[in-house]
Structures are given as C-alpha cells and as structure tokens.
Short mmCIF file of C-alpha atoms in Angstrom, two decimals:
data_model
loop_
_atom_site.label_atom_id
_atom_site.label_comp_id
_atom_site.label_asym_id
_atom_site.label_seq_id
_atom_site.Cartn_x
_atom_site.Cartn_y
_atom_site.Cartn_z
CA UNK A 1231 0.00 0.00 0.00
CA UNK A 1232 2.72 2.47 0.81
CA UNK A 1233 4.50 2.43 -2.41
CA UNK A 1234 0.87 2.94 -4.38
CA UNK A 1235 0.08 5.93 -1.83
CA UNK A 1236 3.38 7.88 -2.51
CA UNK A 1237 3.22 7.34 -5.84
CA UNK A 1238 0.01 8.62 -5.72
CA UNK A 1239 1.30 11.48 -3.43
CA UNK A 1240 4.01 11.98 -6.35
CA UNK A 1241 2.03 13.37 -8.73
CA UNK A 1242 0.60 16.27 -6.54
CA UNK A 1243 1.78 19.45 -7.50
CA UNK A 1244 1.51 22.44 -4.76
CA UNK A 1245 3.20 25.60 -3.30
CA UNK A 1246 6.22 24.99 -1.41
CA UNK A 1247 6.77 27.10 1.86
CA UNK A 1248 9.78 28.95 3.57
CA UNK A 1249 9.00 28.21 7.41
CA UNK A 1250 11.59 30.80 9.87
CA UNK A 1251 11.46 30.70 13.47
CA UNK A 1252 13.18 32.63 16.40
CA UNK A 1253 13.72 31.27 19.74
CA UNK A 1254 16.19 31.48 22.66
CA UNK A 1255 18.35 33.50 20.26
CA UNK A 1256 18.34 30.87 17.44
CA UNK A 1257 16.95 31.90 13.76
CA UNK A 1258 15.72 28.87 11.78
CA UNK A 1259 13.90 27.96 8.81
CA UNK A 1260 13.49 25.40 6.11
CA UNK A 1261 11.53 24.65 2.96
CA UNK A 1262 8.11 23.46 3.48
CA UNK A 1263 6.09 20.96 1.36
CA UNK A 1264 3.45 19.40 3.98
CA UNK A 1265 1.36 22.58 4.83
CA UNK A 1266 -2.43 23.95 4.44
CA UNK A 1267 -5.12 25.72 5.54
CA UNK A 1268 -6.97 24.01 8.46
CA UNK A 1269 -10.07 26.19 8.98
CA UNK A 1270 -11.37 29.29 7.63
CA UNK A 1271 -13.25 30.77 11.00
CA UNK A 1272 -10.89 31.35 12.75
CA UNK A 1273 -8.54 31.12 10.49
CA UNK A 1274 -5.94 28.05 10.77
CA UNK A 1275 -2.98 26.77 9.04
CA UNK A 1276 -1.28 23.93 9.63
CA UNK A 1277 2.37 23.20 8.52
CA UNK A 1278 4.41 20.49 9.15
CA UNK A 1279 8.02 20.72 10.25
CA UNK A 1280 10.92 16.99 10.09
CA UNK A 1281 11.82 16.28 13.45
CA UNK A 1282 14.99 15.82 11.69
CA UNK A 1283 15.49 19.58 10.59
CA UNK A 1284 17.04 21.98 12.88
CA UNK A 1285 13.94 24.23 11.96
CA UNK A 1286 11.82 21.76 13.78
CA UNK A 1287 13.98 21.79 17.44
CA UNK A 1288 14.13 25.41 17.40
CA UNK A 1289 10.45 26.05 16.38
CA UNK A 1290 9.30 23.62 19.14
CA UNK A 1291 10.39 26.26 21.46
CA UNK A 1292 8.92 29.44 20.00
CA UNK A 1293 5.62 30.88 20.23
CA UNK A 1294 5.22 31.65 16.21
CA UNK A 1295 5.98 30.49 13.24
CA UNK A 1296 6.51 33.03 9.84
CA UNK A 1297 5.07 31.03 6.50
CA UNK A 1298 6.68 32.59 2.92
CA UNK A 1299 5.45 31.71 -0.11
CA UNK A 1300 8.02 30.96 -2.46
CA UNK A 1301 8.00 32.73 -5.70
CA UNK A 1302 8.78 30.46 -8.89
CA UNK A 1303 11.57 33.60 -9.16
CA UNK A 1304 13.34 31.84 -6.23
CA UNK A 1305 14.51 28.39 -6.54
CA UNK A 1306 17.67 29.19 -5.22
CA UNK A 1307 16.44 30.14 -1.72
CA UNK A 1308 14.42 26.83 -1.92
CA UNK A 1309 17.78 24.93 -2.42
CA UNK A 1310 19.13 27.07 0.36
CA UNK A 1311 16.51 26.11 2.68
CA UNK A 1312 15.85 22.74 1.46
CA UNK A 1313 19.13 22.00 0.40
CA UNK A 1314 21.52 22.85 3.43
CA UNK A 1315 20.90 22.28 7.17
CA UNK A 1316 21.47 25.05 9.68
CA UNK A 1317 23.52 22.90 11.64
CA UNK A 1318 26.34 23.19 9.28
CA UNK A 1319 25.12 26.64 7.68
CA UNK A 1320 24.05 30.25 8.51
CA UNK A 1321 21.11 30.44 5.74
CA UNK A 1322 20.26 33.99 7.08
CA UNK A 1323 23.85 35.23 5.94
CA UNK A 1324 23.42 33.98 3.16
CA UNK A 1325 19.76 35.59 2.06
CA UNK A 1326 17.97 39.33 2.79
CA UNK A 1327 15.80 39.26 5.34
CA UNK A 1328 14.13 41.62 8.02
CA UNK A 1329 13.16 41.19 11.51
CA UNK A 1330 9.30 40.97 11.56
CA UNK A 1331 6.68 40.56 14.18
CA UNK A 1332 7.78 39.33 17.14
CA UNK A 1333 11.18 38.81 15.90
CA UNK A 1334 10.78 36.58 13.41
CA UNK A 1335 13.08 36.75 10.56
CA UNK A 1336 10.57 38.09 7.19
CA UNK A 1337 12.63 36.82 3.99
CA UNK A 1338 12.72 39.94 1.45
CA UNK A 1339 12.69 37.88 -1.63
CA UNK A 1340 9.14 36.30 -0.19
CA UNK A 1341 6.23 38.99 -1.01
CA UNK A 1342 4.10 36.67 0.39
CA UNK A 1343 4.30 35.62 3.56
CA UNK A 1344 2.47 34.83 7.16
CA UNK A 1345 3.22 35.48 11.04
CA UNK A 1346 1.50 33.29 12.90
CA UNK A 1347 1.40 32.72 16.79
CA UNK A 1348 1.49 28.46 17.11
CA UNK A 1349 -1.87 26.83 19.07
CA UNK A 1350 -0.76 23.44 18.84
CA UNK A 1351 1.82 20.14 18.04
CA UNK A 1352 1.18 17.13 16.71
CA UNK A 1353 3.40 14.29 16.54
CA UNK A 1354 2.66 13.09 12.45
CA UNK A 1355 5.38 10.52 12.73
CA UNK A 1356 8.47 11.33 10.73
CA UNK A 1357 7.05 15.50 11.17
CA UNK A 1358 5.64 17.41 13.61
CA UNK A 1359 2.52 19.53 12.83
CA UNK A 1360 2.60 22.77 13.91
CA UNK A 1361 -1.35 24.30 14.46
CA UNK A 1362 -0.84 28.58 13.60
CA UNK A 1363 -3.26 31.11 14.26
CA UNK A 1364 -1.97 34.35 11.59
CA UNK A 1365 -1.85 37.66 13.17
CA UNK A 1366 0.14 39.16 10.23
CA UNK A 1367 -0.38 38.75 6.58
CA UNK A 1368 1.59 39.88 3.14
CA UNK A 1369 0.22 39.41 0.03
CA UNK A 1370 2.53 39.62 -3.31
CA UNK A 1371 1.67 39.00 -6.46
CA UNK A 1372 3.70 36.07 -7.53
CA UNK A 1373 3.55 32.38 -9.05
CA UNK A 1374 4.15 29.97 -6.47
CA UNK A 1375 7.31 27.75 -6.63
CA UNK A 1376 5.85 24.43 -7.05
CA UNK A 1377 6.40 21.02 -6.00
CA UNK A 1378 7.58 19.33 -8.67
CA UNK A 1379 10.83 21.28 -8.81
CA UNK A 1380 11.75 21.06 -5.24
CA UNK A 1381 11.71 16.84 -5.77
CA UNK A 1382 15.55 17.74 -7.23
CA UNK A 1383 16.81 19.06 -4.19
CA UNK A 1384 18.74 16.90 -1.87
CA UNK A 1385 18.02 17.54 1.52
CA UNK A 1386 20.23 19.12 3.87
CA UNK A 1387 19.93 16.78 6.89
CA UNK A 1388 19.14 12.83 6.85
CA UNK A 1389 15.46 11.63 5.59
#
C-alpha cells in the first residue's frame, strides 16, 4: 500500500513554503512541502516541520511560526533552505531578510508571507505539525514555486 500511496502522493503538485522561526536567540527555517489551511473561522494553518530539521527543534520552542510563499523567481532560496541544514550553515547570511513581528526573521525575496502565533503540536510521525493562528499577513503578487521542482533538491539533513 505504501508504495501505491506515494506514488500517488508523487504526482501532486503544490506551493512549497519557507518556514523561519526565532527562539532562545536561534533563527531557523526550512523549505516546506506538507502545509495547508486548516479552517477558515478562525482562520488556521497547519504546517508540518521533520523532526529531523534543525527548523523543527528550534520552532518547538517558539511561540510563532513566519510562512513565505516561495515565488517560482526563487529556486535558489528553496535549495538554500531545502538544500543545506542550519547545523552546518548560517542560511540567514546567506539571504535578505528583516526582523518581523515578534522577531521573526521576514525573507525579502518572499512577497508573500504569514506570522502566525502556534496553538498546537502534533506528533505526524516522521514530522511534527505545527497548528498557527496568523496575526500578520503579506500578500505579493507572484507564481508559487511548485512542488515538482523542489523533488531535485537533496536535503540538507538525513530523511
């Protein structure tokens, strides 16, 4: 069954995400392909993080969460956040970015983009899901970086 379901799963094609995070004087983020909206009142998103990513042991302590949407413009920062791990690399030095709300580190090349204070984790197995509640919203007009060209890049820590 598994091997029908992700191939099944393989021919979805959707937005990928730019997740950063701030906490106990960490900045961390990483490319995003699990994520959606989980309710429309109240608004809800849900995004889910690899409890192998440094993104994910950082973001377990902070109270919010900042979603980009990747432009199709930008598949270099979507190999630098999918593509190298921020145990070995300093993404943020490596990109333009802002402090935001709350601290959170805004990516400039992202027009689109979401703070969000987190309600809620969920153990999904090999992720966690992180429940947000947006209290800040950008919208850009841009094409969305899509799925089917972030399959390419390696990832930057173990599967």
């Amino acid at each position: 069954m598994s091997g029908e379901f992700d191939a099944l799963m393989g021919e979805l094609d959707y937005p990928m995400f730019i997740v950063t995070t701030a906490a106990e004087g960490q900045l961390a983020g990483c490319l995003v392909g699990f994520a959606t909206q989980a309710s429309m009142d109240p608004s809800r998103f849900l995004v889910c993080i690899s409890k192998a990513n440094r993104t994910y042991r950082v973001a377990w302590h902070a109270d919010a969460l900042a979603v980009h949407l990747v432009p199709d413009d930008a598949a270099d920062l979507a190999e630098l956040f999918g593509g190298d791990t921020g145990d070995d690399v300093d993404k943020f030095a490596r990109c333009e970015w802002s402090q935001g709300p709350r601290g959170l580190p805004v990516l400039e090349r992202c027009r689109s983009w979401f703070a969000a204070q987190v309600l809620d984790r969920m153990d999904c197995g090999d992720h966690v899901a992180f429940l947000l509640d947006p209290f800040e919203a950008h919208a850009g007009a841009s094409s969305p970086f899509q799925f089917h060209r972030a399959k390419r890049i390696e990832p930057g820590h173990p599967a």
